[in-house]
Amino acid sequence: MPSQKSYAQDYYGYFNGATNNTGFAPVDNGWMYGSPGEVTNRTPEFTSMQKGVLKKVIYPTGGSEEFNYEQHTLPEQVYDSSFTVVSTEGTGPNSNITQYTMKTITFTTGAIPFAKTTIKSEINPGYTSNIPEDNHMLFEFQLYQGTTAIGPILKKKEYGEFKQNYSSFYLQPFTEYRAEIKIFLINTKATLTIEHSPVLTARWQNNPACGLRVNNIVSFDPVSNKQTTRYYKYAGLTNLQKSTGMGMLVPDLSQHYEGGGTCASYTTGSSVIYSQILCNNLAQFSSSSISGTISFGGSSVAYTDVIESDDAAFVNGGIQHSFYTELNDSRPLPKLGSIMPSAPRNLYADRNGIEEKTIWFKKNGTGFTTLKKSESTYSVDNRVSYSFTSYVNRQKWEPIGTLPNNEKLLAFDCGEYKYNSIWFHLDNISITEYDQDGQNPMVTSTSYEYNNIQHTQPTKITTTNSKNEILVQESTYPADYATLPYTAMVADYIISPVIESKSSKAGNVMAIVKTDYKNWSGKIYRPEIVNMQKGSNPANKEPRLHYYAMTSNGNALEVAKEDGIRMSYVWDYENTMAIAEVKNAQVTDIAYSSFETPAGTGNWTLTGTLLPAGSSDLNNYWTTYTDALTGKRSFGGKITKTVSPGKNYTITLWAKSGSNTPTVNNLAGTLLLTKGSWNLYKWNVTGVSSVAVQCNQMDEVRLHPAGAFMTSYTYIPFVGTLTITDPVNNIQYYEYDGLNRLLRVRDIDRNILKQYDYQYNQAITPCANKIANWLPTGNTRCLTNSNNVYTGAKEKEERDENNCSPTYLSLRWTATTTGVGECVNTVTCTGADKRLVNGVCETGVKTLVSSVKSGNTWYCTWKYVWSDGYESATFLTTGSTKCLGGLVEL
């Protein structure tokens, strides 16, 4: 790992493995005081930047997630150019320097008026002499449009290759030009090549950038012993090869400007006046010009589209996520001097990262078919907007001497930037679902309106479903009311609860729900009455739910449907979980405690000791304690409660065997049940104003009015329910495994009622016994012969009850000797046309099924039919005469 003070960092601070950096600020190669050894390497390097990144997370369950990375990329559009090429070559005529050979090329420019010429001069093959000693001219080159020379003439007295370009400054599109080259010496050969009229072809290339992105996440599930991989591709379905990254590839690391200095002075009387003019070339170098205001939540690169899938080739399809991505690259407005590249930008409310579109797709050959699409539309609401102006200053040099004020200011830059706070909200969500061929779209569109800037919540939600039905939901909030407690709620920054909700369909009001809030105590704002109105007629408004009491942190203590029975609750575990629910009772008339926490008195007043006293392991809820029947604690001492003298109360408790006999107001109770070392007692009291319960060791102490029903609970915090005790004191115990999953449920005798075996995606352990276990169902039957006459035999029906057997739950009939006397007939009935029907021997009706004649023979098929609908098997007769009612004759 590199040192924290290492200079081996790329533009965004990632380690890049550079070994010769002596600082962060690169020296511009164009700066006259720079030297090659001072140039700092800030370019990104993929292998090095992975140092210190999160690679793998291993969970306590044995599962894990492994992260594999790749380098950020930013797209750049580049152009490949192809030219039309023409050329000619020649040699000089002779050694007479007044003569020359001229070669000409004519070409016409295209849409892009550009041409580049290449002239190569060399010794003419077959000649070994060089240029004459008097250094005569070898060639001259000139470009013409008609008779007008274009650009400078090119003359050379030495061999070599010479290039000259002609841009739109010289050339016009779709114009004919002539190039002439004059070759003077016979020992000189010259080749002229002209490349003109480029055709540009655009393409995208992905440039490596600073920073890392996740390529895939490999997850391991220890339960199923399976590994899955989630892949991420930073491109869009329209062009899978183009990165959708957005960011700054290379920042501005230096800035050149003209600087001031003491360039001249003059004397006025006894004073020396210095004149500071822009006479020096200055440069500013920085480690980075990247401001946090142009990054994306601290990341150097953001992506407009990301595709996730469970395979890299999208064989099983995937999901494309499209995000709002905006690069804030605006520079501060210069108020004095020049622009400062590293200064803060104008700031806007950060909209980056909002998902605007989601596409679910499947692969279809080489293309993709959209199965579902979700599109979200956002907008800026100028009703809530603020703009704050700030300034940033930079001193470029120290003014020297006495200067006029206007010249002093030349040493400074001043830029203005603004922070703009805007309200950016969701306007519409459109969800389109398609069939498997990407056809037959069904659209559901939901729009949002915001009519009160005091709370900025949606006041109207309109949904148009695929049936073209219009559903409207209108809501009001505390800020929409000018009365208490709603004004107090707003003052205490409670603005989100819905006070009234009105539902409409096709313009018709279906229902209105109005919740009346109350400040119960200490700024605890909770519902008091929930009203319901069907239709638009206010006369239909009626209260449906009434809250009568709340805890100090806003949990319901007493609630009832209008004109319904009261439901009251007791809370414990820091008022986070209900430990008792009582039907048909007011909260002032109930008390319950299992003594699980010191503060959990459950409406009792306690005087005594929590048991086991002094235990330091009571938070280990998997340990069994003999000092408690439910939960982990019990109590020894005296508990009291004030009650109403005009009511009848029921009190129950469990007392530990060996403790003193429990009493209520000094009276012994009725022993109802003994389970192990615990005894259940009950009292019915009336006409008293207080109740005092005393016992050396008691648990599950309940008090409620006669006719009420209490269910009580203990818990394992952050895991689940530990015990549930029903109104008649039947207890169920809940056990959990090491992963906090429910393992088994036991009754009060610790018998297992339910047991759970988690075998997720694993083969079930093979059964040891696969032999069928046939058990009688209770059904029997008497066997009959073809005449429906009892044979004297009897059968019983059996079902296979072994769930490991291949014939599990199958039925079969087997012979039995039990009750065979029931299967004897006293009626004689024999013959193929006879059948016993309702105890009478009946002759069946002979019925023709079909007749066929072959040659001189008739083939007749018959059956017998009896009055109960039974039909015999068919039988065949033959003869020379036609069958009665014959059907077919061949």
PDB file of C-alpha atoms in Angstrom, residues 81-274:
ATOM      1  CA  SER A  81     -10.548  10.356 -42.484  1.00  0.00           C
ATOM      2  CA  SER A  82     -10.012   8.933 -45.963  1.00  0.00           C
ATOM      3  CA  PHE A  83      -8.472  10.996 -48.763  1.00  0.00           C
ATOM      4  CA  THR A  84      -8.516  10.992 -52.534  1.00  0.00           C
ATOM      5  CA  VAL A  85      -4.859  10.488 -53.527  1.00  0.00           C
ATOM      6  CA  VAL A  86      -3.229  11.622 -56.785  1.00  0.00           C
ATOM      7  CA  SER A  87       0.499  11.623 -57.581  1.00  0.00           C
ATOM      8  CA  THR A  88       3.086  12.158 -60.263  1.00  0.00           C
ATOM      9  CA  GLU A  89       6.882  11.899 -60.551  1.00  0.00           C
ATOM     10  CA  GLY A  90       9.674  12.970 -62.888  1.00  0.00           C
ATOM     11  CA  THR A  91      13.392  13.731 -63.340  1.00  0.00           C
ATOM     12  CA  GLY A  92      15.309  16.768 -64.526  1.00  0.00           C
ATOM     13  CA  PRO A  93      16.001  17.081 -68.295  1.00  0.00           C
ATOM     14  CA  ASN A  94      19.758  17.528 -68.375  1.00  0.00           C
ATOM     15  CA  SER A  95      22.560  19.287 -66.591  1.00  0.00           C
ATOM     16  CA  ASN A  96      21.634  22.687 -68.116  1.00  0.00           C
ATOM     17  CA  ILE A  97      20.171  24.498 -65.138  1.00  0.00           C
ATOM     18  CA  THR A  98      18.145  26.838 -67.333  1.00  0.00           C
ATOM     19  CA  GLN A  99      15.972  23.926 -68.399  1.00  0.00           C
ATOM     20  CA  TYR A 100      13.490  21.940 -66.270  1.00  0.00           C
ATOM     21  CA  THR A 101      10.906  19.216 -66.454  1.00  0.00           C
ATOM     22  CA  MET A 102       7.408  20.204 -65.258  1.00  0.00           C
ATOM     23  CA  LYS A 103       4.817  17.769 -63.930  1.00  0.00           C
ATOM     24  CA  THR A 104       1.174  18.761 -63.348  1.00  0.00           C
ATOM     25  CA  ILE A 105      -1.713  17.364 -61.275  1.00  0.00           C
ATOM     26  CA  THR A 106      -5.272  18.655 -61.501  1.00  0.00           C
ATOM     27  CA  PHE A 107      -7.793  17.868 -58.717  1.00  0.00           C
ATOM     28  CA  THR A 108     -11.161  19.112 -57.483  1.00  0.00           C
ATOM     29  CA  THR A 109     -11.887  19.604 -53.781  1.00  0.00           C
ATOM     30  CA  GLY A 110     -14.914  18.050 -52.068  1.00  0.00           C
ATOM     31  CA  ALA A 111     -17.135  19.341 -49.293  1.00  0.00           C
ATOM     32  CA  ILE A 112     -14.136  19.717 -46.988  1.00  0.00           C
ATOM     33  CA  PRO A 113     -11.595  22.024 -48.741  1.00  0.00           C
ATOM     34  CA  PHE A 114      -8.360  20.527 -47.519  1.00  0.00           C
ATOM     35  CA  ALA A 115      -5.258  19.154 -49.237  1.00  0.00           C
ATOM     36  CA  LYS A 116      -1.883  18.032 -48.027  1.00  0.00           C
ATOM     37  CA  THR A 117       1.092  17.725 -50.371  1.00  0.00           C
ATOM     38  CA  THR A 118       4.157  15.559 -49.980  1.00  0.00           C
ATOM     39  CA  ILE A 119       7.232  16.070 -52.199  1.00  0.00           C
ATOM     40  CA  LYS A 120      10.044  13.595 -52.042  1.00  0.00           C
ATOM     41  CA  SER A 121      13.289  14.523 -53.813  1.00  0.00           C
ATOM     42  CA  GLU A 122      16.126  12.070 -54.231  1.00  0.00           C
ATOM     43  CA  ILE A 123      19.048  11.200 -56.502  1.00  0.00           C
ATOM     44  CA  ASN A 124      17.877   9.857 -59.831  1.00  0.00           C
ATOM     45  CA  PRO A 125      18.608   6.100 -59.942  1.00  0.00           C
ATOM     46  CA  GLY A 126      21.655   5.486 -62.174  1.00  0.00           C
ATOM     47  CA  TYR A 127      23.331   8.730 -61.101  1.00  0.00           C
ATOM     48  CA  THR A 128      25.725   8.892 -58.224  1.00  0.00           C
ATOM     49  CA  SER A 129      26.626  12.569 -58.300  1.00  0.00           C
ATOM     50  CA  ASN A 130      25.192  14.880 -55.686  1.00  0.00           C
ATOM     51  CA  ILE A 131      23.954  18.409 -55.977  1.00  0.00           C
ATOM     52  CA  PRO A 132      26.432  20.607 -57.860  1.00  0.00           C
ATOM     53  CA  GLU A 133      28.871  22.547 -55.782  1.00  0.00           C
ATOM     54  CA  ASP A 134      27.259  25.874 -56.633  1.00  0.00           C
ATOM     55  CA  ASN A 135      24.076  24.542 -54.809  1.00  0.00           C
ATOM     56  CA  HIS A 136      21.636  24.804 -57.697  1.00  0.00           C
ATOM     57  CA  MET A 137      17.872  24.530 -57.175  1.00  0.00           C
ATOM     58  CA  LEU A 138      16.455  20.983 -57.262  1.00  0.00           C
ATOM     59  CA  PHE A 139      12.715  21.745 -57.647  1.00  0.00           C
ATOM     60  CA  GLU A 140       9.989  24.349 -57.280  1.00  0.00           C
ATOM     61  CA  PHE A 141       6.347  23.691 -56.318  1.00  0.00           C
ATOM     62  CA  GLN A 142       3.313  25.948 -56.689  1.00  0.00           C
ATOM     63  CA  LEU A 143      -0.470  25.442 -56.389  1.00  0.00           C
ATOM     64  CA  TYR A 144      -2.826  27.375 -58.735  1.00  0.00           C
ATOM     65  CA  GLN A 145      -6.503  28.124 -59.146  1.00  0.00           C
ATOM     66  CA  GLY A 146      -6.664  28.960 -62.790  1.00  0.00           C
ATOM     67  CA  THR A 147      -3.726  31.375 -63.244  1.00  0.00           C
ATOM     68  CA  THR A 148      -3.764  32.565 -59.611  1.00  0.00           C
ATOM     69  CA  ALA A 149      -1.047  31.183 -57.365  1.00  0.00           C
ATOM     70  CA  ILE A 150      -2.325  29.712 -54.108  1.00  0.00           C
ATOM     71  CA  GLY A 151      -0.101  29.917 -51.064  1.00  0.00           C
ATOM     72  CA  PRO A 152       3.684  30.288 -51.010  1.00  0.00           C
ATOM     73  CA  ILE A 153       6.022  28.809 -53.563  1.00  0.00           C
ATOM     74  CA  LEU A 154       8.135  25.933 -52.304  1.00  0.00           C
ATOM     75  CA  LYS A 155      11.808  25.859 -53.442  1.00  0.00           C
ATOM     76  CA  LYS A 156      14.363  23.337 -52.246  1.00  0.00           C
ATOM     77  CA  LYS A 157      18.069  22.865 -52.832  1.00  0.00           C
ATOM     78  CA  GLU A 158      18.449  19.699 -50.780  1.00  0.00           C
ATOM     79  CA  TYR A 159      17.180  16.198 -51.000  1.00  0.00           C
ATOM     80  CA  GLY A 160      14.477  14.987 -48.595  1.00  0.00           C
ATOM     81  CA  GLU A 161      10.735  14.797 -47.970  1.00  0.00           C
ATOM     82  CA  PHE A 162       8.757  18.021 -47.687  1.00  0.00           C
ATOM     83  CA  LYS A 163       5.145  18.498 -46.642  1.00  0.00           C
ATOM     84  CA  GLN A 164       2.783  21.422 -47.002  1.00  0.00           C
ATOM     85  CA  ASN A 165      -0.929  21.617 -46.051  1.00  0.00           C
ATOM     86  CA  TYR A 166      -3.630  23.770 -47.590  1.00  0.00           C
ATOM     87  CA  SER A 167      -6.695  24.392 -45.426  1.00  0.00           C
ATOM     88  CA  SER A 168      -9.913  26.311 -45.999  1.00  0.00           C
ATOM     89  CA  PHE A 169      -7.849  29.483 -45.627  1.00  0.00           C
ATOM     90  CA  TYR A 170      -6.494  28.796 -49.115  1.00  0.00           C
ATOM     91  CA  LEU A 171      -9.010  26.456 -50.685  1.00  0.00           C
ATOM     92  CA  GLN A 172     -12.693  26.537 -51.514  1.00  0.00           C
ATOM     93  CA  PRO A 173     -15.068  23.512 -51.603  1.00  0.00           C
ATOM     94  CA  PHE A 174     -15.904  21.906 -54.960  1.00  0.00           C
ATOM     95  CA  THR A 175     -13.210  23.922 -56.831  1.00  0.00           C
ATOM     96  CA  GLU A 176     -10.615  22.768 -59.380  1.00  0.00           C
ATOM     97  CA  TYR A 177      -6.917  23.336 -58.598  1.00  0.00           C
ATOM     98  CA  ARG A 178      -3.673  22.664 -60.469  1.00  0.00           C
ATOM     99  CA  ALA A 179      -0.382  21.670 -58.869  1.00  0.00           C
ATOM    100  CA  GLU A 180       2.912  22.211 -60.748  1.00  0.00           C
ATOM    101  CA  ILE A 181       6.371  20.942 -59.849  1.00  0.00           C
ATOM    102  CA  LYS A 182       9.497  21.948 -61.802  1.00  0.00           C
ATOM    103  CA  ILE A 183      12.484  19.569 -61.625  1.00  0.00           C
ATOM    104  CA  PHE A 184      15.768  21.122 -62.693  1.00  0.00           C
ATOM    105  CA  LEU A 185      18.623  18.579 -62.629  1.00  0.00           C
ATOM    106  CA  ILE A 186      18.902  15.293 -64.497  1.00  0.00           C
ATOM    107  CA  ASN A 187      20.346  13.607 -61.418  1.00  0.00           C
ATOM    108  CA  THR A 188      17.232  14.545 -59.407  1.00  0.00           C
ATOM    109  CA  LYS A 189      14.032  12.587 -59.137  1.00  0.00           C
ATOM    110  CA  ALA A 190      10.932  14.170 -57.498  1.00  0.00           C
ATOM    111  CA  THR A 191       7.640  12.535 -56.519  1.00  0.00           C
ATOM    112  CA  LEU A 192       4.570  14.707 -55.840  1.00  0.00           C
ATOM    113  CA  THR A 193       1.642  13.225 -53.891  1.00  0.00           C
ATOM    114  CA  ILE A 194      -1.552  15.136 -53.102  1.00  0.00           C
ATOM    115  CA  GLU A 195      -4.153  13.866 -50.611  1.00  0.00           C
ATOM    116  CA  HIS A 196      -7.329  15.933 -50.844  1.00  0.00           C
ATOM    117  CA  SER A 197     -11.086  16.050 -50.152  1.00  0.00           C
ATOM    118  CA  PRO A 198     -11.144  14.060 -46.909  1.00  0.00           C
ATOM    119  CA  VAL A 199     -14.248  12.062 -46.039  1.00  0.00           C
ATOM    120  CA  LEU A 200     -14.763  11.868 -42.269  1.00  0.00           C
ATOM    121  CA  THR A 201     -16.292   8.833 -40.563  1.00  0.00           C
ATOM    122  CA  ALA A 202     -17.354   9.329 -36.936  1.00  0.00           C
ATOM    123  CA  ARG A 203     -16.995   6.652 -34.277  1.00  0.00           C
ATOM    124  CA  TRP A 204     -16.981   6.465 -30.509  1.00  0.00           C
ATOM    125  CA  GLN A 205     -14.000   5.373 -28.481  1.00  0.00           C
ATOM    126  CA  ASN A 206     -13.951   4.800 -24.727  1.00  0.00           C
ATOM    127  CA  ASN A 207     -11.097   6.546 -22.951  1.00  0.00           C
ATOM    128  CA  PRO A 208      -9.868   5.191 -19.594  1.00  0.00           C
ATOM    129  CA  ALA A 209     -10.571   7.656 -16.779  1.00  0.00           C
ATOM    130  CA  CYS A 210      -9.701   7.987 -13.108  1.00  0.00           C
ATOM    131  CA  GLY A 211     -11.492   5.743 -10.665  1.00  0.00           C
ATOM    132  CA  LEU A 212     -13.161   2.345 -10.501  1.00  0.00           C
ATOM    133  CA  ARG A 213     -16.616   0.956 -11.154  1.00  0.00           C
ATOM    134  CA  VAL A 214     -18.116  -2.415 -10.233  1.00  0.00           C
ATOM    135  CA  ASN A 215     -18.017  -4.934 -13.063  1.00  0.00           C
ATOM    136  CA  ASN A 216     -19.760  -7.748 -11.215  1.00  0.00           C
ATOM    137  CA  ILE A 217     -20.708  -8.913  -7.727  1.00  0.00           C
ATOM    138  CA  VAL A 218     -20.344 -12.597  -6.873  1.00  0.00           C
ATOM    139  CA  SER A 219     -22.662 -13.687  -4.054  1.00  0.00           C
ATOM    140  CA  PHE A 220     -22.388 -16.941  -2.139  1.00  0.00           C
ATOM    141  CA  ASP A 221     -25.310 -18.435  -0.187  1.00  0.00           C
ATOM    142  CA  PRO A 222     -24.131 -20.954   2.421  1.00  0.00           C
ATOM    143  CA  VAL A 223     -27.619 -22.404   2.856  1.00  0.00           C
ATOM    144  CA  SER A 224     -28.101 -23.413  -0.772  1.00  0.00           C
ATOM    145  CA  ASN A 225     -24.338 -23.670  -1.341  1.00  0.00           C
ATOM    146  CA  LYS A 226     -24.856 -21.760  -4.561  1.00  0.00           C
ATOM    147  CA  GLN A 227     -22.984 -18.871  -6.133  1.00  0.00           C
ATOM    148  CA  THR A 228     -24.655 -16.209  -8.262  1.00  0.00           C
ATOM    149  CA  THR A 229     -23.138 -13.330 -10.187  1.00  0.00           C
ATOM    150  CA  ARG A 230     -24.675  -9.950 -10.959  1.00  0.00           C
ATOM    151  CA  TYR A 231     -23.094  -8.154 -13.926  1.00  0.00           C
ATOM    152  CA  TYR A 232     -23.131  -4.433 -14.683  1.00  0.00           C
ATOM    153  CA  LYS A 233     -22.522  -2.935 -18.120  1.00  0.00           C
ATOM    154  CA  TYR A 234     -22.114   0.815 -18.375  1.00  0.00           C
ATOM    155  CA  ALA A 235     -23.768   1.287 -21.737  1.00  0.00           C
ATOM    156  CA  GLY A 236     -27.223   1.500 -23.281  1.00  0.00           C
ATOM    157  CA  LEU A 237     -29.116  -1.061 -25.310  1.00  0.00           C
ATOM    158  CA  THR A 238     -28.888   1.180 -28.375  1.00  0.00           C
ATOM    159  CA  ASN A 239     -25.081   0.962 -28.415  1.00  0.00           C
ATOM    160  CA  LEU A 240     -23.519  -1.623 -26.153  1.00  0.00           C
ATOM    161  CA  GLN A 241     -20.004  -0.589 -27.210  1.00  0.00           C
ATOM    162  CA  LYS A 242     -20.280   3.063 -26.169  1.00  0.00           C
ATOM    163  CA  SER A 243     -19.679   4.052 -22.567  1.00  0.00           C
ATOM    164  CA  THR A 244     -22.402   6.231 -21.062  1.00  0.00           C
ATOM    165  CA  GLY A 245     -19.947   7.855 -18.661  1.00  0.00           C
ATOM    166  CA  MET A 246     -19.907  11.562 -17.956  1.00  0.00           C
ATOM    167  CA  GLY A 247     -17.147  13.492 -16.205  1.00  0.00           C
ATOM    168  CA  MET A 248     -13.891  15.373 -16.661  1.00  0.00           C
ATOM    169  CA  LEU A 249     -11.130  13.299 -18.234  1.00  0.00           C
ATOM    170  CA  VAL A 250      -8.156  15.608 -17.571  1.00  0.00           C
ATOM    171  CA  PRO A 251      -8.458  18.759 -15.479  1.00  0.00           C
ATOM    172  CA  ASP A 252      -6.832  22.118 -16.131  1.00  0.00           C
ATOM    173  CA  LEU A 253      -3.545  21.892 -14.283  1.00  0.00           C
ATOM    174  CA  SER A 254      -1.995  25.193 -15.351  1.00  0.00           C
ATOM    175  CA  GLN A 255      -3.012  28.621 -16.547  1.00  0.00           C
ATOM    176  CA  HIS A 256      -0.907  31.188 -18.440  1.00  0.00           C
ATOM    177  CA  TYR A 257      -1.557  34.897 -18.169  1.00  0.00           C
ATOM    178  CA  GLU A 258       0.256  38.179 -18.585  1.00  0.00           C
ATOM    179  CA  GLY A 259       1.498  39.423 -15.256  1.00  0.00           C
ATOM    180  CA  GLY A 260       2.593  42.714 -13.831  1.00  0.00           C
ATOM    181  CA  GLY A 261       5.901  43.786 -12.483  1.00  0.00           C
ATOM    182  CA  THR A 262       8.002  46.880 -11.882  1.00  0.00           C
ATOM    183  CA  CYS A 263       8.677  47.509 -15.516  1.00  0.00           C
ATOM    184  CA  ALA A 264       9.177  51.288 -15.488  1.00  0.00           C
ATOM    185  CA  SER A 265       9.360  54.224 -13.078  1.00  0.00           C
ATOM    186  CA  TYR A 266       9.496  57.963 -13.201  1.00  0.00           C
ATOM    187  CA  THR A 267      10.235  60.726 -10.706  1.00  0.00           C
ATOM    188  CA  THR A 268       7.859  63.457  -9.696  1.00  0.00           C
ATOM    189  CA  GLY A 269       9.598  65.890  -7.430  1.00  0.00           C
ATOM    190  CA  SER A 270      11.043  63.797  -4.630  1.00  0.00           C
ATOM    191  CA  SER A 271       8.716  60.813  -5.211  1.00  0.00           C
ATOM    192  CA  VAL A 272       9.401  57.772  -7.322  1.00  0.00           C
ATOM    193  CA  ILE A 273       6.290  56.539  -9.113  1.00  0.00           C
ATOM    194  CA  TYR A 274       6.340  52.936 -10.326  1.00  0.00           C
TER     195      TYR A 274
END
